[in-house]
Each structure stands twice: as C-alpha cells, then as structure tokens.
PDB file of C-alpha atoms in Angstrom:
ATOM      1  CA  GLN A 943       9.295  -0.560 -12.394  1.00  0.00           C
ATOM      2  CA  VAL A 944       7.494  -1.165  -9.267  1.00  0.00           C
ATOM      3  CA  GLN A 945       4.337   0.172  -8.062  1.00  0.00           C
ATOM      4  CA  LEU A 946       3.760  -0.007  -4.163  1.00  0.00           C
ATOM      5  CA  ALA A 947       0.509   0.386  -2.000  1.00  0.00           C
ATOM      6  CA  GLU A 948       0.429   0.426   1.874  1.00  0.00           C
ATOM      7  CA  SER A 949      -2.379  -0.518   3.791  1.00  0.00           C
ATOM      8  CA  GLY A 950      -3.289  -1.340   7.482  1.00  0.00           C
ATOM      9  CA  GLY A 951      -2.673   1.844   9.305  1.00  0.00           C
ATOM     10  CA  GLY A 952      -5.118   3.336  11.687  1.00  0.00           C
ATOM     11  CA  LEU A 953      -5.897   4.717  15.209  1.00  0.00           C
ATOM     12  CA  VAL A 954      -4.642   2.526  18.183  1.00  0.00           C
ATOM     13  CA  GLN A 955      -4.204   3.103  21.801  1.00  0.00           C
ATOM     14  CA  ALA A 956      -0.510   3.034  23.333  1.00  0.00           C
ATOM     15  CA  GLY A 957       0.480  -0.415  23.761  1.00  0.00           C
ATOM     16  CA  GLY A 958      -1.580  -1.814  20.996  1.00  0.00           C
ATOM     17  CA  SER A 959      -0.534  -3.522  17.610  1.00  0.00           C
ATOM     18  CA  LEU A 960      -0.902  -2.844  13.964  1.00  0.00           C
ATOM     19  CA  ARG A 961       0.216  -4.870  10.888  1.00  0.00           C
ATOM     20  CA  LEU A 962       0.961  -2.932   7.936  1.00  0.00           C
ATOM     21  CA  SER A 963       0.975  -4.388   4.549  1.00  0.00           C
ATOM     22  CA  CYS A 964       2.767  -3.277   1.310  1.00  0.00           C
ATOM     23  CA  ALA A 965       1.396  -4.761  -2.034  1.00  0.00           C
ATOM     24  CA  ALA A 966       3.787  -4.561  -4.868  1.00  0.00           C
ATOM     25  CA  SER A 967       3.371  -5.084  -8.593  1.00  0.00           C
ATOM     26  CA  GLY A 968       5.986  -6.101 -11.144  1.00  0.00           C
ATOM     27  CA  ARG A 969       7.705  -9.181 -11.905  1.00  0.00           C
ATOM     28  CA  ALA A 970      11.023  -8.271 -10.350  1.00  0.00           C
ATOM     29  CA  PHE A 971       9.675  -7.992  -6.794  1.00  0.00           C
ATOM     30  CA  ARG A 972      12.188 -10.537  -5.591  1.00  0.00           C
ATOM     31  CA  SER A 973      15.249  -8.445  -6.804  1.00  0.00           C
ATOM     32  CA  TYR A 974      14.424  -5.351  -4.679  1.00  0.00           C
ATOM     33  CA  VAL A 975      15.520  -4.727  -1.148  1.00  0.00           C
ATOM     34  CA  MET A 976      12.363  -3.252   0.737  1.00  0.00           C
ATOM     35  CA  GLY A 977      12.193  -0.928   3.597  1.00  0.00           C
ATOM     36  CA  TRP A 978       9.826   0.779   5.654  1.00  0.00           C
ATOM     37  CA  PHE A 979      10.300   4.633   6.555  1.00  0.00           C
ATOM     38  CA  ARG A 980       8.145   6.903   8.504  1.00  0.00           C
ATOM     39  CA  GLN A 981       7.591  10.616   8.645  1.00  0.00           C
ATOM     40  CA  ALA A 982       5.760  12.807  11.290  1.00  0.00           C
ATOM     41  CA  PRO A 983       4.699  16.340  10.549  1.00  0.00           C
ATOM     42  CA  GLY A 984       7.534  18.779  10.322  1.00  0.00           C
ATOM     43  CA  LYS A 985      10.076  16.281  10.780  1.00  0.00           C
ATOM     44  CA  GLU A 986      12.546  14.239   8.216  1.00  0.00           C
ATOM     45  CA  ARG A 987      11.593  10.738   6.912  1.00  0.00           C
ATOM     46  CA  GLU A 988      13.153   8.257   9.158  1.00  0.00           C
ATOM     47  CA  PHE A 989      14.195   4.704   8.518  1.00  0.00           C
ATOM     48  CA  VAL A 990      12.187   1.982  10.470  1.00  0.00           C
ATOM     49  CA  ALA A 991      13.095  -1.326   8.912  1.00  0.00           C
ATOM     50  CA  ALA A 992      14.471  -3.059   5.753  1.00  0.00           C
ATOM     51  CA  ILE A 993      14.732  -6.611   4.573  1.00  0.00           C
ATOM     52  CA  ASN A 994      16.762  -8.250   1.895  1.00  0.00           C
ATOM     53  CA  TRP A 995      15.734  -9.973  -1.126  1.00  0.00           C
ATOM     54  CA  THR A 996      15.193 -13.493   0.504  1.00  0.00           C
ATOM     55  CA  GLY A 997      13.856 -12.297   3.792  1.00  0.00           C
ATOM     56  CA  GLY A 998      16.931 -13.804   5.393  1.00  0.00           C
ATOM     57  CA  ILE A 999      18.563 -10.429   6.541  1.00  0.00           C
ATOM     58  CA  THR A1000      16.730  -7.631   8.385  1.00  0.00           C
ATOM     59  CA  ASP A1001      17.706  -4.071   9.954  1.00  0.00           C
ATOM     60  CA  TYR A1002      16.008  -2.237  12.337  1.00  0.00           C
ATOM     61  CA  ALA A1003      16.025   1.260  13.654  1.00  0.00           C
ATOM     62  CA  ASP A1004      17.093   1.229  17.312  1.00  0.00           C
ATOM     63  CA  SER A1005      13.864   2.992  18.259  1.00  0.00           C
ATOM     64  CA  VAL A1006      11.663   0.073  17.060  1.00  0.00           C
ATOM     65  CA  LYS A1007      14.064  -2.729  17.624  1.00  0.00           C
ATOM     66  CA  GLY A1008      12.318  -5.397  19.569  1.00  0.00           C
ATOM     67  CA  ARG A1009       8.940  -3.949  18.927  1.00  0.00           C
ATOM     68  CA  PHE A1010       8.481  -4.105  15.154  1.00  0.00           C
ATOM     69  CA  THR A1011       9.069  -6.881  12.826  1.00  0.00           C
ATOM     70  CA  ILE A1012       9.332  -6.764   8.984  1.00  0.00           C
ATOM     71  CA  SER A1013       8.859  -9.779   6.666  1.00  0.00           C
ATOM     72  CA  ARG A1014       8.055 -10.582   3.150  1.00  0.00           C
ATOM     73  CA  ASN A1015       6.152 -12.879   1.085  1.00  0.00           C
ATOM     74  CA  ASN A1016       7.440 -13.091  -2.374  1.00  0.00           C
ATOM     75  CA  ASP A1017       4.988 -15.411  -3.621  1.00  0.00           C
ATOM     76  CA  GLN A1018       2.161 -12.814  -2.845  1.00  0.00           C
ATOM     77  CA  ASN A1019       4.503  -9.889  -3.573  1.00  0.00           C
ATOM     78  CA  THR A1020       3.813  -8.404  -0.369  1.00  0.00           C
ATOM     79  CA  VAL A1021       6.135  -6.939   2.638  1.00  0.00           C
ATOM     80  CA  TYR A1022       4.651  -6.542   6.059  1.00  0.00           C
ATOM     81  CA  LEU A1023       5.592  -4.623   9.164  1.00  0.00           C
ATOM     82  CA  GLN A1024       4.162  -5.919  12.221  1.00  0.00           C
ATOM     83  CA  MET A1025       4.006  -3.272  15.147  1.00  0.00           C
ATOM     84  CA  ASN A1026       3.781  -3.999  18.648  1.00  0.00           C
ATOM     85  CA  SER A1027       3.766  -2.199  21.908  1.00  0.00           C
ATOM     86  CA  LEU A1028       3.058   0.958  19.977  1.00  0.00           C
ATOM     87  CA  LYS A1029       3.957   4.257  21.633  1.00  0.00           C
ATOM     88  CA  PRO A1030       2.541   7.681  20.716  1.00  0.00           C
ATOM     89  CA  GLU A1031       5.877   8.752  19.339  1.00  0.00           C
ATOM     90  CA  ASP A1032       5.330   5.980  16.544  1.00  0.00           C
ATOM     91  CA  THR A1033       2.583   8.278  15.179  1.00  0.00           C
ATOM     92  CA  ALA A1034       3.742   8.987  11.527  1.00  0.00           C
ATOM     93  CA  VAL A1035       2.731   8.569   8.158  1.00  0.00           C
ATOM     94  CA  TYR A1036       4.528   4.877   7.135  1.00  0.00           C
ATOM     95  CA  TYR A1037       5.876   4.587   3.858  1.00  0.00           C
ATOM     96  CA  CYS A1038       7.053   1.279   1.918  1.00  0.00           C
ATOM     97  CA  ALA A1039       9.937   1.583  -0.329  1.00  0.00           C
ATOM     98  CA  ALA A1040      11.578  -0.666  -2.936  1.00  0.00           C
ATOM     99  CA  ASP A1041      15.407  -0.540  -3.869  1.00  0.00           C
ATOM    100  CA  ARG A1042      17.126  -2.522  -6.412  1.00  0.00           C
ATOM    101  CA  GLN A1043      20.083  -3.319  -4.561  1.00  0.00           C
ATOM    102  CA  VAL A1044      21.902  -6.151  -3.097  1.00  0.00           C
ATOM    103  CA  PHE A1045      22.727  -4.798   0.138  1.00  0.00           C
ATOM    104  CA  LEU A1046      20.235  -3.017   2.794  1.00  0.00           C
ATOM    105  CA  GLY A1047      20.373   0.542   3.260  1.00  0.00           C
ATOM    106  CA  ARG A1048      18.701   3.070   5.500  1.00  0.00           C
ATOM    107  CA  ASP A1049      19.282   6.287   3.541  1.00  0.00           C
ATOM    108  CA  PRO A1050      16.061   7.133   1.988  1.00  0.00           C
ATOM    109  CA  SER A1051      17.392   8.831  -1.088  1.00  0.00           C
ATOM    110  CA  ARG A1052      18.942   5.322  -2.171  1.00  0.00           C
ATOM    111  CA  TYR A1053      15.371   3.914  -2.710  1.00  0.00           C
ATOM    112  CA  ASP A1054      13.823   4.348  -5.852  1.00  0.00           C
ATOM    113  CA  TYR A1055      10.127   3.542  -5.605  1.00  0.00           C
ATOM    114  CA  TRP A1056       7.573   4.488  -2.718  1.00  0.00           C
ATOM    115  CA  GLY A1057       3.984   4.007  -1.752  1.00  0.00           C
ATOM    116  CA  GLN A1058       1.595   6.702  -1.141  1.00  0.00           C
ATOM    117  CA  GLY A1059       1.839   6.063   2.657  1.00  0.00           C
ATOM    118  CA  THR A1060      -0.520   4.857   5.352  1.00  0.00           C
ATOM    119  CA  GLN A1061      -1.509   6.824   8.600  1.00  0.00           C
ATOM    120  CA  VAL A1062      -0.456   5.477  11.781  1.00  0.00           C
ATOM    121  CA  THR A1063      -1.917   7.203  14.926  1.00  0.00           C
ATOM    122  CA  VAL A1064      -1.023   6.020  18.455  1.00  0.00           C
ATOM    123  CA  SER A1065      -3.264   7.938  21.352  1.00  0.00           C
ATOM    124  CA  SER A1066      -2.195   7.899  24.999  1.00  0.00           C
TER     125      SER A1066
END
C-alpha cells in the first residue's frame, strides 16, 4: 500500500508559480505510475499530469501543457508538479495519486491511492 501526502499549495497572483510536492511512503513507490488531478468546487475531478515509473514518459492535459511540469525523484519517494504562469482557472484542490500500472492513464477511477489534497488559489 502507498500513503501519499501533498504539500506546497497556497495563494498566488495570476502569472505566478507554485511547486507542489507529493511524498509517498512504501517500498513499492518505483512500481507506481503517479498522477496529479485537480477538482474545483462543484466540478468533476480532472486529470492534470502523469508520469511513468522511470520518469521518462509524461502526459499533460491540454489546459496545462507548456505551463506545468511533472517530475519524480524515486530516491526521495517524491513526485512534483511545477506550475508556472498560473491562471485563475487553475484554482482547485490538487491531488496526488498512485496507480500500480505500467502505462499512463487519465481516468481517475484507475488510480488506487490518493493524497488528502492541497489547495491552490490563483487571484486575478
């Protein structure tokens, strides 16, 4: 089993940057595809980014491509989401998720473990 804990959220102005971290417990961290999702009030949870076991393959939602970067450090059991050029529409609770699969996926129902979420608020 994997326990996930996000951190790094906060309040920033439009155009600013934040770096989210997700610390994972468990020896099998390297065996998990990791993803970031976000959910705004009253809206469905949506895919943001995913990264494979080695960090060599990534996938991004069109809405964040070119602005966000997902990365992982397996030695530290941590996955990151660097968010640049933030927009008010990026405001949401951001969740880290783990999926014990080989291939990347965008469907949140496929992911087995979830963190508690961290709030990101972008002001105009």
